[in-house]
XYZ file of C-alpha atoms in Angstrom:
720
model
C 0.430 5.411 -23.030
C -1.080 8.717 -23.793
C 2.157 9.612 -25.296
C 2.126 10.608 -28.778
C 3.131 14.139 -28.072
C 6.718 12.991 -27.707
C 8.474 10.886 -30.288
C 11.765 10.696 -32.174
C 14.080 13.655 -31.711
C 11.673 16.550 -31.664
C 9.948 17.698 -28.508
C 6.540 16.171 -27.994
C 4.952 14.052 -30.691
C 1.851 12.043 -31.118
C 1.947 8.550 -32.478
C -1.089 6.571 -33.559
C -0.511 3.031 -34.840
C -3.104 1.227 -36.865
C -3.625 -2.209 -38.270
C -6.102 -4.550 -39.853
C -9.578 -4.036 -38.418
C -13.124 -5.234 -38.745
C -15.894 -3.576 -40.668
C -17.111 -1.639 -37.656
C -15.410 1.243 -35.926
C -13.415 0.403 -32.791
C -12.036 2.245 -29.802
C -8.501 1.112 -30.489
C -6.035 3.718 -29.417
C -2.467 2.628 -28.989
C -0.708 5.939 -28.427
C -2.185 8.850 -26.546
C -0.893 12.022 -25.161
C -2.464 13.694 -22.200
C -1.301 16.225 -19.762
C -3.037 16.416 -16.413
C -5.067 19.261 -17.821
C -5.909 17.086 -20.836
C -3.769 17.707 -23.859
C -3.630 14.356 -25.598
C -3.180 12.592 -28.874
C -4.584 9.230 -29.799
C -4.161 6.165 -31.907
C -7.110 4.290 -33.227
C -8.030 1.659 -35.780
C -11.076 1.630 -37.974
C -11.970 -0.095 -41.197
C -12.203 1.987 -44.331
C -14.044 -0.258 -46.702
C -11.079 -2.548 -47.269
C -8.092 -2.953 -44.985
C -6.510 0.282 -43.844
C -2.839 0.670 -44.767
C -2.205 3.555 -42.373
C -0.011 2.306 -39.535
C 0.519 5.392 -37.418
C 0.360 9.163 -37.303
C 2.862 11.423 -35.574
C 1.956 15.048 -34.794
C 5.162 16.852 -33.879
C 3.807 19.640 -31.652
C 0.505 19.627 -29.719
C 0.541 23.423 -29.739
C 2.594 26.091 -31.461
C 2.511 29.778 -32.326
C 1.312 31.326 -35.582
C 3.985 31.435 -38.222
C 5.406 28.117 -37.065
C 5.647 24.922 -39.061
C 3.929 21.705 -37.980
C 5.540 18.408 -38.992
C 3.300 15.399 -39.591
C 4.505 11.839 -40.230
C 2.148 9.125 -41.486
C 3.222 5.468 -41.620
C 1.812 3.735 -44.681
C 2.062 0.099 -45.752
C 4.741 -2.393 -44.813
C 7.541 -1.249 -47.114
C 6.906 -3.915 -49.766
C 5.099 -1.471 -52.076
C 6.560 1.759 -53.436
C 5.071 4.957 -52.023
C 5.265 7.574 -54.772
C 2.772 10.308 -53.906
C 0.883 11.473 -50.819
C -1.348 14.458 -50.121
C -2.630 15.458 -46.697
C -5.863 17.414 -46.184
C -6.207 19.369 -42.947
C -8.684 21.896 -41.558
C -8.651 24.898 -39.249
C -11.835 24.201 -37.267
C -11.868 27.745 -35.921
C -12.175 29.292 -39.414
C -13.575 26.257 -41.250
C -10.875 26.549 -43.943
C -9.425 23.340 -45.452
C -6.085 23.073 -47.198
C -3.840 20.441 -48.770
C -0.124 19.793 -48.552
C 2.007 17.298 -50.465
C 4.582 15.146 -48.776
C 7.949 16.836 -48.377
C 9.937 13.707 -47.627
C 9.435 9.949 -47.620
C 10.933 6.661 -46.498
C 9.954 3.179 -47.627
C 6.839 3.182 -45.458
C 6.257 6.732 -44.193
C 5.356 10.121 -45.609
C 6.411 13.394 -44.002
C 4.496 16.671 -44.361
C 5.361 20.258 -43.409
C 2.350 22.493 -42.702
C 2.818 26.248 -42.440
C 0.468 27.434 -39.708
C -0.098 31.134 -40.412
C -3.460 31.546 -38.664
C -4.539 30.887 -35.095
C -7.048 28.157 -34.395
C -7.657 24.497 -33.707
C -6.365 22.250 -36.487
C -7.090 18.621 -37.349
C -6.248 16.128 -40.077
C -9.123 15.326 -42.461
C -7.870 12.745 -44.979
C -4.840 11.398 -46.789
C -4.510 10.388 -50.426
C -1.510 8.284 -51.412
C -0.190 6.083 -54.221
C 1.324 2.627 -53.631
C 2.685 0.714 -56.652
C 0.538 2.891 -58.897
C -2.713 2.257 -57.005
C -4.382 5.328 -55.482
C -5.845 5.142 -51.961
C -7.882 7.712 -50.054
C -8.520 7.342 -46.321
C -10.572 9.581 -44.058
C -9.059 10.130 -40.599
C -12.417 10.506 -38.868
C -13.650 7.287 -40.445
C -10.455 5.553 -39.302
C -11.077 6.921 -35.817
C -7.938 9.050 -35.840
C -8.300 12.243 -33.849
C -5.100 14.052 -34.822
C -5.278 17.659 -33.601
C -3.046 20.565 -32.666
C -3.514 24.156 -31.687
C -1.999 27.356 -33.048
C -1.948 30.088 -30.384
C -4.363 27.856 -28.463
C -4.558 24.472 -26.768
C -6.756 21.638 -27.976
C -8.079 18.579 -26.226
C -7.254 15.188 -27.663
C -7.882 11.631 -26.586
C -5.973 9.370 -24.171
C -3.572 6.601 -24.951
C -3.948 2.880 -25.373
C -7.557 2.326 -26.191
C -6.860 -1.146 -27.529
C -9.832 -3.264 -28.355
C -10.246 -6.887 -29.331
C -11.482 -6.957 -32.890
C -14.025 -9.714 -32.321
C -15.286 -8.481 -28.975
C -15.459 -4.739 -29.524
C -16.717 -4.014 -33.016
C -18.899 -1.159 -31.824
C -16.385 0.852 -29.808
C -15.224 4.328 -30.822
C -13.096 7.057 -29.338
C -13.979 9.262 -26.402
C -12.854 12.800 -25.733
C -11.455 13.481 -22.264
C -12.981 16.596 -20.738
C -10.781 19.051 -18.842
C -12.435 18.577 -15.476
C -13.432 14.929 -15.783
C -17.101 15.929 -16.151
C -17.693 14.152 -19.429
C -19.725 10.978 -19.394
C -16.747 9.244 -20.936
C -14.455 9.815 -17.961
C -14.852 9.924 -14.219
C -11.834 11.322 -12.401
C -11.539 10.571 -8.689
C -8.868 12.331 -6.671
C -7.919 10.412 -3.507
C -11.385 8.921 -3.545
C -12.975 7.055 -0.685
C -14.855 3.814 -1.207
C -18.176 5.694 -1.124
C -17.022 8.167 -3.769
C -15.875 5.338 -5.974
C -19.204 3.627 -5.575
C -21.054 6.803 -6.532
C -18.837 7.353 -9.526
C -19.379 3.816 -10.726
C -23.129 4.114 -10.078
C -22.782 0.596 -8.734
C -24.628 -1.251 -6.002
C -21.281 -2.591 -4.707
C -20.888 -1.531 -1.076
C -17.713 -0.755 0.822
C -18.213 -3.949 2.789
C -18.519 -5.929 -0.444
C -15.225 -4.463 -1.631
C -13.486 -5.427 1.588
C -14.808 -8.976 1.386
C -13.570 -9.263 -2.178
C -10.150 -7.966 -1.202
C -9.884 -10.178 1.861
C -10.828 -13.232 -0.156
C -7.829 -12.733 -2.432
C -5.523 -12.610 0.566
C -6.161 -16.254 1.379
C -5.518 -17.819 -1.995
C -2.663 -18.288 -4.356
C -2.639 -15.257 -6.627
C -1.532 -14.804 -10.236
C -0.539 -11.273 -11.215
C 0.228 -10.403 -14.842
C 2.349 -7.320 -15.453
C 2.187 -5.745 -18.887
C 5.162 -3.484 -19.729
C 3.453 -1.310 -22.334
C 4.818 -1.146 -25.898
C 7.970 -2.819 -27.245
C 10.635 -2.306 -29.925
C 8.060 -2.817 -32.689
C 5.171 -0.854 -31.214
C 7.098 2.069 -29.814
C 5.797 4.288 -27.083
C 6.788 7.870 -26.431
C 10.335 9.110 -26.860
C 11.260 12.466 -25.422
C 13.800 14.214 -23.233
C 16.213 11.437 -24.137
C 13.992 8.686 -22.696
C 12.344 5.722 -24.408
C 9.041 4.709 -22.873
C 9.095 1.062 -23.923
C 12.476 0.611 -22.234
C 11.448 2.370 -19.020
C 8.151 0.470 -18.844
C 10.076 -2.799 -18.946
C 12.440 -1.750 -16.157
C 9.591 -0.579 -13.915
C 7.752 -3.857 -14.511
C 10.864 -5.918 -13.738
C 11.349 -4.096 -10.436
C 7.671 -4.529 -9.635
C 7.892 -8.246 -10.368
C 10.961 -8.680 -8.160
C 9.154 -6.984 -5.280
C 5.926 -8.940 -5.727
C 7.822 -12.217 -5.732
C 8.699 -11.610 -2.097
C 5.083 -12.249 -1.133
C 3.663 -15.637 -0.250
C 1.444 -17.457 -2.706
C 2.063 -14.961 -5.510
C 2.987 -15.972 -9.059
C 3.994 -13.121 -11.377
C 3.993 -13.295 -15.170
C 5.074 -10.620 -17.650
C 3.581 -10.104 -21.095
C 7.105 -9.412 -22.319
C 10.511 -10.002 -20.731
C 12.572 -8.106 -23.305
C 12.231 -5.307 -25.839
C 11.093 -7.784 -28.495
C 7.443 -7.820 -29.466
C 5.902 -10.867 -27.748
C 3.686 -11.495 -30.794
C 5.758 -10.781 -33.930
C 3.900 -9.711 -37.032
C 0.936 -8.260 -35.169
C -0.406 -4.746 -35.171
C -0.383 -2.839 -31.912
C -4.058 -3.668 -31.448
C -3.551 -7.362 -32.117
C -0.522 -7.446 -29.818
C -2.460 -5.897 -26.930
C -5.327 -8.322 -27.487
C -2.891 -11.249 -27.440
C -1.314 -9.973 -24.217
C -4.637 -10.129 -22.401
C -5.312 -13.578 -23.854
C -1.923 -14.655 -22.506
C -2.953 -13.365 -19.084
C -6.111 -15.460 -19.310
C -4.085 -18.532 -20.271
C -1.943 -18.361 -17.127
C -4.942 -17.906 -14.826
C -4.543 -14.184 -14.132
C -6.292 -12.708 -11.115
C -5.373 -9.175 -12.157
C -3.788 -7.456 -15.169
C -1.575 -4.422 -14.564
C -0.473 -2.438 -17.616
C 2.557 -0.245 -16.937
C 3.032 2.979 -18.886
C 4.434 6.492 -18.793
C 2.621 9.616 -19.881
C 3.546 12.491 -22.131
C 1.929 15.784 -23.022
C 2.717 19.453 -22.590
C 5.895 20.320 -20.737
C 3.856 21.564 -17.764
C 1.816 18.385 -17.317
C 3.087 16.167 -14.499
C 2.048 13.497 -12.037
C 0.478 10.041 -11.991
C -2.968 8.639 -12.718
C -4.486 5.160 -12.855
C -7.326 3.900 -15.066
C -9.638 1.122 -13.863
C -12.815 -0.680 -15.107
C -16.226 0.937 -14.974
C -19.122 -0.510 -12.978
C -20.903 -2.069 -15.946
C -21.319 -5.757 -16.736
C -19.460 -7.040 -13.677
C -19.626 -4.459 -10.914
C -17.430 -6.537 -8.603
C -14.544 -6.301 -11.079
C -15.114 -2.563 -11.377
C -15.067 -2.129 -7.606
C -11.985 -4.310 -7.244
C -10.208 -2.327 -9.939
C -11.194 0.937 -8.276
C -9.752 -0.121 -4.943
C -6.582 -1.435 -6.531
C -6.112 1.722 -8.612
C -6.454 3.929 -5.538
C -4.010 1.784 -3.558
C -1.399 2.001 -6.314
C -1.915 5.736 -6.739
C -1.555 6.287 -2.996
C 1.856 4.619 -3.087
C 2.977 6.640 -6.117
C 1.775 9.805 -4.414
C 3.878 8.861 -1.382
C 6.971 9.139 -3.608
C 6.116 12.791 -4.204
C 4.298 12.429 -7.516
C 1.318 14.679 -8.064
C -1.905 12.677 -7.970
C -4.047 13.247 -11.057
C -6.641 10.841 -9.706
C -8.022 7.414 -10.475
C -10.166 7.380 -13.608
C -12.564 5.369 -15.710
C -13.288 5.934 -19.400
C -16.526 4.788 -20.959
C -17.430 4.267 -24.579
C -19.369 7.265 -25.966
C -21.211 5.594 -28.841
C -23.105 3.268 -26.503
C -20.794 0.346 -27.231
C -22.112 -2.345 -24.921
C -21.047 -5.340 -22.886
C -22.890 -8.656 -23.484
C -25.463 -7.752 -20.833
C -26.304 -4.495 -22.604
C -24.403 -2.213 -20.188
C -21.996 0.516 -21.255
C -18.553 -0.782 -22.236
C -15.144 0.435 -21.103
C -13.145 2.573 -23.493
C -9.711 0.966 -23.117
C -9.313 -2.374 -24.841
C -7.047 -4.025 -22.261
C -9.450 -3.059 -19.499
C -12.504 -4.281 -21.381
C -10.904 -7.549 -22.489
C -9.669 -8.224 -18.959
C -13.177 -7.729 -17.610
C -14.634 -10.032 -20.251
C -12.116 -12.658 -19.169
C -13.118 -12.343 -15.526
C -10.368 -10.267 -13.927
C -9.722 -6.547 -13.415
C -7.287 -4.695 -15.635
C -5.755 -1.353 -14.703
C -3.475 1.062 -16.562
C -0.854 2.926 -14.537
C 0.470 6.195 -15.984
C 3.438 6.784 -13.697
C 4.806 10.195 -14.666
C 5.175 12.538 -17.632
C 8.204 11.994 -19.853
C 7.541 15.418 -21.334
C 8.001 17.127 -17.965
C 11.587 17.929 -16.964
C 10.827 17.700 -13.254
C 9.126 14.295 -13.490
C 12.039 13.024 -15.568
C 14.661 14.269 -13.128
C 12.835 13.131 -10.005
C 11.407 9.791 -11.089
C 12.927 8.533 -14.352
C 16.580 9.548 -14.377
C 18.141 6.464 -12.745
C 17.501 2.783 -12.185
C 17.057 3.501 -8.484
C 14.207 5.911 -9.260
C 12.603 3.482 -11.683
C 12.876 0.806 -9.009
C 11.055 3.112 -6.597
C 8.158 3.306 -9.073
C 8.087 -0.479 -9.506
C 8.221 -1.070 -5.761
C 5.440 1.494 -5.235
C 3.280 -0.407 -7.731
C 4.013 -3.663 -5.924
C 3.300 -2.122 -2.534
C -0.030 -0.823 -3.796
C -0.968 -4.257 -5.124
C 0.218 -6.015 -1.957
C -1.594 -3.557 0.278
C -4.908 -3.898 -1.527
C -4.829 -7.691 -1.633
C -3.350 -8.026 1.877
C -0.480 -10.153 0.632
C 1.607 -11.985 3.230
C 4.769 -9.990 3.911
C 6.511 -13.024 5.409
C 6.394 -14.427 1.917
C 9.190 -16.816 1.118
C 10.539 -17.345 4.638
C 9.649 -21.032 4.558
C 11.439 -21.755 1.285
C 14.127 -19.095 1.316
C 16.563 -18.085 4.028
C 19.228 -15.697 2.760
C 21.936 -16.847 5.178
C 21.214 -20.509 4.471
C 21.307 -19.907 0.706
C 24.537 -17.949 1.004
C 26.198 -20.510 3.242
C 25.256 -23.523 1.116
C 26.050 -22.031 -2.308
C 29.713 -20.938 -2.287
C 29.617 -19.884 -5.953
C 27.114 -17.143 -5.055
C 29.226 -15.714 -2.255
C 31.643 -13.919 -4.561
C 29.133 -13.272 -7.343
C 26.309 -11.801 -5.239
C 27.583 -11.343 -1.706
C 25.235 -11.027 1.241
C 22.596 -8.757 -0.301
C 19.362 -10.532 0.681
C 17.275 -9.066 -2.148
C 19.809 -10.145 -4.763
C 20.040 -13.605 -3.242
C 16.240 -13.945 -3.290
C 16.093 -12.711 -6.863
C 18.722 -15.277 -7.866
C 16.843 -18.066 -6.090
C 13.528 -17.250 -7.768
C 15.027 -16.573 -11.188
C 17.666 -19.301 -11.391
C 18.032 -21.263 -8.163
C 14.676 -23.023 -8.260
C 15.221 -24.227 -11.814
C 18.721 -25.392 -10.876
C 17.360 -27.330 -7.899
C 19.221 -25.235 -5.319
C 18.088 -25.437 -1.706
C 17.547 -22.224 0.260
C 15.799 -23.527 3.379
C 16.365 -26.406 5.804
C 12.722 -27.473 5.374
C 12.217 -27.131 1.608
C 13.927 -28.821 -1.318
C 12.125 -28.153 -4.603
C 13.266 -31.425 -6.195
C 12.173 -33.468 -3.176
C 8.762 -31.776 -3.085
C 8.204 -32.294 -6.797
C 9.285 -35.938 -6.798
C 7.534 -37.081 -3.625
C 4.045 -35.630 -4.130
C 2.415 -37.427 -7.049
C -0.818 -35.426 -6.799
C 1.090 -32.182 -7.204
C 3.129 -33.585 -10.054
C -0.063 -34.358 -11.923
C -1.441 -30.866 -11.270
C 1.646 -28.694 -11.768
C 3.981 -30.647 -14.002
C 7.278 -28.762 -14.259
C 5.999 -25.360 -13.061
C 8.249 -24.976 -10.026
C 6.687 -21.781 -8.738
C 3.370 -23.595 -8.372
C 5.042 -26.113 -6.052
C 6.505 -23.247 -4.022
C 3.118 -21.564 -3.735
C 1.421 -24.845 -2.825
C 3.926 -25.578 -0.073
C 3.552 -22.133 1.473
C -0.229 -22.003 1.114
C -1.247 -25.598 1.796
C 1.730 -27.945 2.167
C 2.867 -26.810 5.598
C -0.694 -26.834 6.935
C -0.994 -30.439 5.744
C 2.388 -31.368 7.219
C 3.813 -32.450 3.868
C 7.473 -33.353 3.917
C 9.497 -31.174 1.550
C 13.037 -32.131 2.509
C 15.014 -35.135 3.710
C 16.115 -32.910 6.593
C 12.717 -32.195 8.105
C 9.434 -33.931 8.860
C 6.941 -31.767 10.744
C 4.948 -34.635 12.234
C 8.064 -36.395 13.514
C 9.366 -33.083 14.877
C 6.082 -32.577 16.699
C 6.210 -36.050 18.238
C 9.867 -35.825 19.167
C 9.868 -32.511 21.041
C 7.285 -32.259 23.780
C 8.216 -28.678 24.660
C 7.383 -27.581 21.132
C 4.233 -29.663 20.785
C 2.989 -28.253 24.094
C 3.212 -24.773 22.572
C 2.063 -25.392 19.000
C -0.390 -28.265 19.322
C -1.704 -29.334 15.909
C -0.682 -26.170 14.046
C 1.836 -27.922 11.802
C 2.965 -24.749 10.037
C 4.541 -23.489 13.243
C 6.818 -26.534 13.469
C 8.415 -25.653 10.119
C 9.100 -22.107 11.238
C 10.377 -23.233 14.647
C 12.929 -25.485 13.002
C 13.985 -22.703 10.613
C 14.324 -20.076 13.319
C 15.466 -22.134 16.317
C 15.546 -25.895 15.861
C 18.378 -26.168 13.376
C 20.403 -23.617 15.341
C 19.831 -25.579 18.564
C 20.881 -28.802 16.902
C 17.455 -30.383 17.123
C 16.800 -33.410 14.962
C 14.264 -32.538 12.272
C 14.224 -35.848 10.421
C 11.602 -38.545 10.590
C 12.115 -41.603 12.767
C 9.347 -44.170 12.646
C 10.609 -45.826 15.854
C 10.170 -42.711 17.978
C 8.175 -43.381 21.147
C 6.928 -40.686 23.497
C 7.399 -41.422 27.222
C 5.411 -39.276 29.665
C 7.277 -37.559 32.473
C 6.887 -39.276 35.835
C 6.184 -35.854 37.325
C 3.984 -34.593 34.523
C 6.492 -32.064 33.159
C 7.419 -33.284 29.678
C 6.584 -36.074 27.244
C 10.053 -37.351 26.385
C 10.659 -38.858 22.954
C 12.772 -42.011 22.924
C 14.406 -43.779 19.997
C 12.414 -46.975 20.497
C 15.420 -49.199 19.788
C 18.032 -51.028 21.846
C 21.186 -49.479 20.393
C 20.620 -45.707 20.628
C 19.199 -43.121 22.995
C 18.291 -39.473 22.844
C 20.325 -37.035 24.907
C 17.981 -34.450 26.408
C 19.151 -30.864 26.581
C 18.209 -28.592 29.475
C 19.046 -24.977 30.221
C 19.582 -23.077 33.472
C 18.351 -19.492 32.924
C 20.200 -18.304 36.033
C 23.698 -19.610 35.286
C 23.471 -19.997 31.504
C 24.598 -23.648 31.698
C 23.349 -26.369 29.383
C 22.998 -29.840 30.860
C 22.710 -33.135 28.977
C 21.277 -36.450 30.156
C 19.672 -39.598 28.794
C 17.703 -40.073 32.014
C 14.119 -38.848 32.019
C 14.101 -39.059 35.832
C 17.169 -36.817 36.087
C 15.645 -34.443 33.585
C 12.457 -34.307 35.669
C 14.429 -33.441 38.796
C 16.274 -30.487 37.302
C 13.127 -29.227 35.542
C 11.571 -29.234 39.006
C 14.536 -27.140 40.170
C 13.798 -24.468 37.542
C 15.694 -25.673 34.474
C 14.115 -25.459 31.013
C 13.706 -28.494 28.800
C 15.022 -27.752 25.270
C 14.347 -31.082 23.624
C 16.859 -33.431 22.047
C 20.492 -32.422 21.804
C 21.592 -35.432 19.742
C 21.262 -39.193 19.502
C 23.992 -41.255 21.196
C 24.828 -44.962 21.069
C 23.824 -46.863 24.187
C 27.296 -48.347 24.299
C 30.639 -48.022 22.499
C 34.372 -48.238 23.139
C 34.567 -44.467 23.659
C 32.896 -43.179 26.856
C 32.135 -39.519 27.488
C 32.949 -38.575 31.096
C 30.816 -36.214 33.124
C 32.372 -33.959 35.773
C 30.916 -31.460 38.227
C 32.532 -28.333 39.684
C 31.151 -27.920 43.230
C 32.506 -24.382 43.457
C 31.051 -22.994 40.210
C 28.098 -25.373 40.137
C 28.456 -26.426 36.502
C 29.253 -29.569 34.513
C 31.921 -30.453 32.015
C 31.993 -33.334 29.511
C 34.955 -34.951 27.760
C 36.002 -38.225 26.153
C 39.625 -37.449 27.030
C 40.569 -39.468 30.129
C 43.605 -37.274 30.744
C 41.470 -34.135 30.799
C 39.062 -35.852 33.172
C 41.887 -36.828 35.557
C 43.352 -33.337 35.466
C 40.035 -31.696 36.383
C 39.549 -34.193 39.213
C 42.967 -33.172 40.536
C 41.711 -29.584 40.626
C 38.697 -30.480 42.742
C 36.075 -31.442 40.194
C 33.801 -34.385 41.025
C 33.951 -37.423 38.712
C 30.316 -38.388 37.995
C 31.237 -41.329 35.806
C 30.225 -41.994 32.212
C 27.522 -39.676 30.987
C 27.066 -41.423 27.618
C 29.078 -42.894 24.758
C 30.497 -41.434 21.575
C 29.865 -42.877 18.147
C 32.698 -43.439 15.677
C 34.554 -40.621 13.947
C 32.576 -41.162 10.748
C 29.355 -40.179 12.556
C 27.884 -36.751 13.415
C 30.360 -34.471 15.220
C 29.425 -32.381 18.245
C 31.386 -29.142 18.379
C 32.685 -27.663 21.628
C 33.005 -23.938 22.354
C 34.398 -22.117 25.375
C 33.245 -18.771 26.752
C 36.267 -17.069 28.384
C 34.018 -14.512 30.088
C 31.622 -16.916 31.803
C 32.139 -17.974 35.426
C 29.787 -20.939 35.042
C 28.375 -22.804 32.061
C 31.483 -21.831 30.137
C 31.260 -24.682 27.609
C 28.659 -25.378 24.934
C 28.227 -28.517 22.806
C 26.266 -28.683 19.579
C 25.822 -30.751 16.421
C 25.030 -27.522 14.576
C 28.128 -26.126 12.896
C 26.304 -22.845 12.245
C 25.732 -22.463 15.989
C 29.424 -23.158 16.532
C 30.427 -20.465 14.064
C 27.948 -17.975 15.454
C 29.270 -18.373 19.004
C 32.840 -17.962 17.755
C 31.812 -14.723 16.059
C 30.490 -13.554 19.441
C 33.805 -14.175 21.175
C 33.631 -17.842 22.142
C 36.625 -20.060 21.416
C 36.195 -23.046 19.130
C 37.701 -26.131 20.834
C 37.114 -28.608 18.035
C 35.053 -31.790 18.123
C 34.073 -33.013 21.568
C 32.555 -36.400 20.548
C 30.266 -37.953 17.935
C 26.544 -38.651 17.817
C 24.410 -40.835 15.581
């Protein structure tokens, strides 16, 4: 935004697109140029009796020296009518002298003018007369709302970028001049402002406490954020120093979106995903209006318009515009806090802070309640639709230092996008644990071999793939969440969300786990709670914690996360643990216990034996696996009286050999299921003096121990 001082191939230029407008003047600026000290150019739309055919104005240089030549380009019509003549009238406001110049060059829909500036002063365009298909048109720039100025041996102040107003809602709006020190009634500039300063500036009754309550409220609900990458290939932004604003805006927004998607309960939409205009055939004003309407249609909680600045070569830094305190003071206060949070994060990158700002209408254009309207169309329309809109001007494309430090690589553009996201997340207190319940990078990597060579182990890239493609493809990235299962087994959600998969993700993270909803065939929180007394003793009725326990520990420990309607809880005879049992006559749970002194794991189906060793200081770790009560393949249990640990094997020869070495034969510990059942893997620790073997149904645990130096000894036996 605020960019017109840089366009095409020549230094800094000012572009001002126009389109069809209503009968009343509007504050509709699409392109603006502003340096931090306020050197800007604007773009506005206004009716001139009938429909205006002027599409844009480009002023080549915001300031030049006497004797220089100023180049002006005016876009006229749509190219379907022949442009044969055009005369531009301009005035030196310092001397009051007007002059005319005929076009020196033309294309199908633009006229170019060369103005010889021989005297010092402040210049502006007055009117243009042109001929299309033989018909003569005369349009007054002031009437159209076009403030096209430049200085000769002096600097002039022009208006800021992107005042884009809905034609139906903002018939009364006009342009506002930005004052050098932010003292004008049309702009309030706040540098690193506190909540009190913001409140004073807004002249609002909103208190700091009110602002905190508003912010905290958003933290506990699913949030929809709409990012608006300003401009597009049709409605171009600034172009200077070899950079194209529309392209950079899109990249910054994409990086911001990727970062925001890491937060829980957040849905991010973009007003455009490519360089194409999202609303073909529209003027810049109509396009911006449609973008805000799109945000409304997707249930936006906030609208963030992403832009870059341009102005004099010395202007640099970042600034953020937010809603005024009129009409809905809560939205103004929310926008003020959000703007400051974003600016703080941009400042942390090293960007100069030019402050957070509001711009008010100067012709007393009013909101429906009679209060003073905002100047920028996207901000006003957002407020009218019930959510705050802010405009972020990240850096100056016209400044060599800003370009080199912040715009010259994708990594630097990513830093801007991430800073925006961090500012948003910080203000709304978004949950940084975000997608942990539905996405585990290692799980996703391990269970999707095609991604291993294409993406590798980069967690951010894996998450981006999951959110962008994996969900739609039905890929599973967590042991407790399967998007297809959740969609197909929750009829109430299906009716509410249809095929919008991100809504199911947000529901599961925000509400589903709290309700104990099953989201995978592999895990049922309520069954997990009933099955493992050690876990239920710690977590009680907080069902969310059972999901995270299984993700972080349960699967790794080989715990059974699936539902079993026959599970029965048997209290410990000594009051230690409530032991789950299978509740049938053909299977039994094998309880797993751990000796913190020796490092040995011990397995038994006897609750009495488990009680005894718990009493001796062992820790109960829940169910190791489910074993048949009887089979043709026994698993022998042996005890080493010297080392004090146990060994288990279904190999009779191994059992006999260990007995010959002095081990005690303790008989059959349990039975193995058939080879088509669930394998239990055996690992050996060559460094341990006791507890040297481990047994697990979890292949990931097996592989992890091997990576730590244990020896894989194959399958020990089979469970159910």
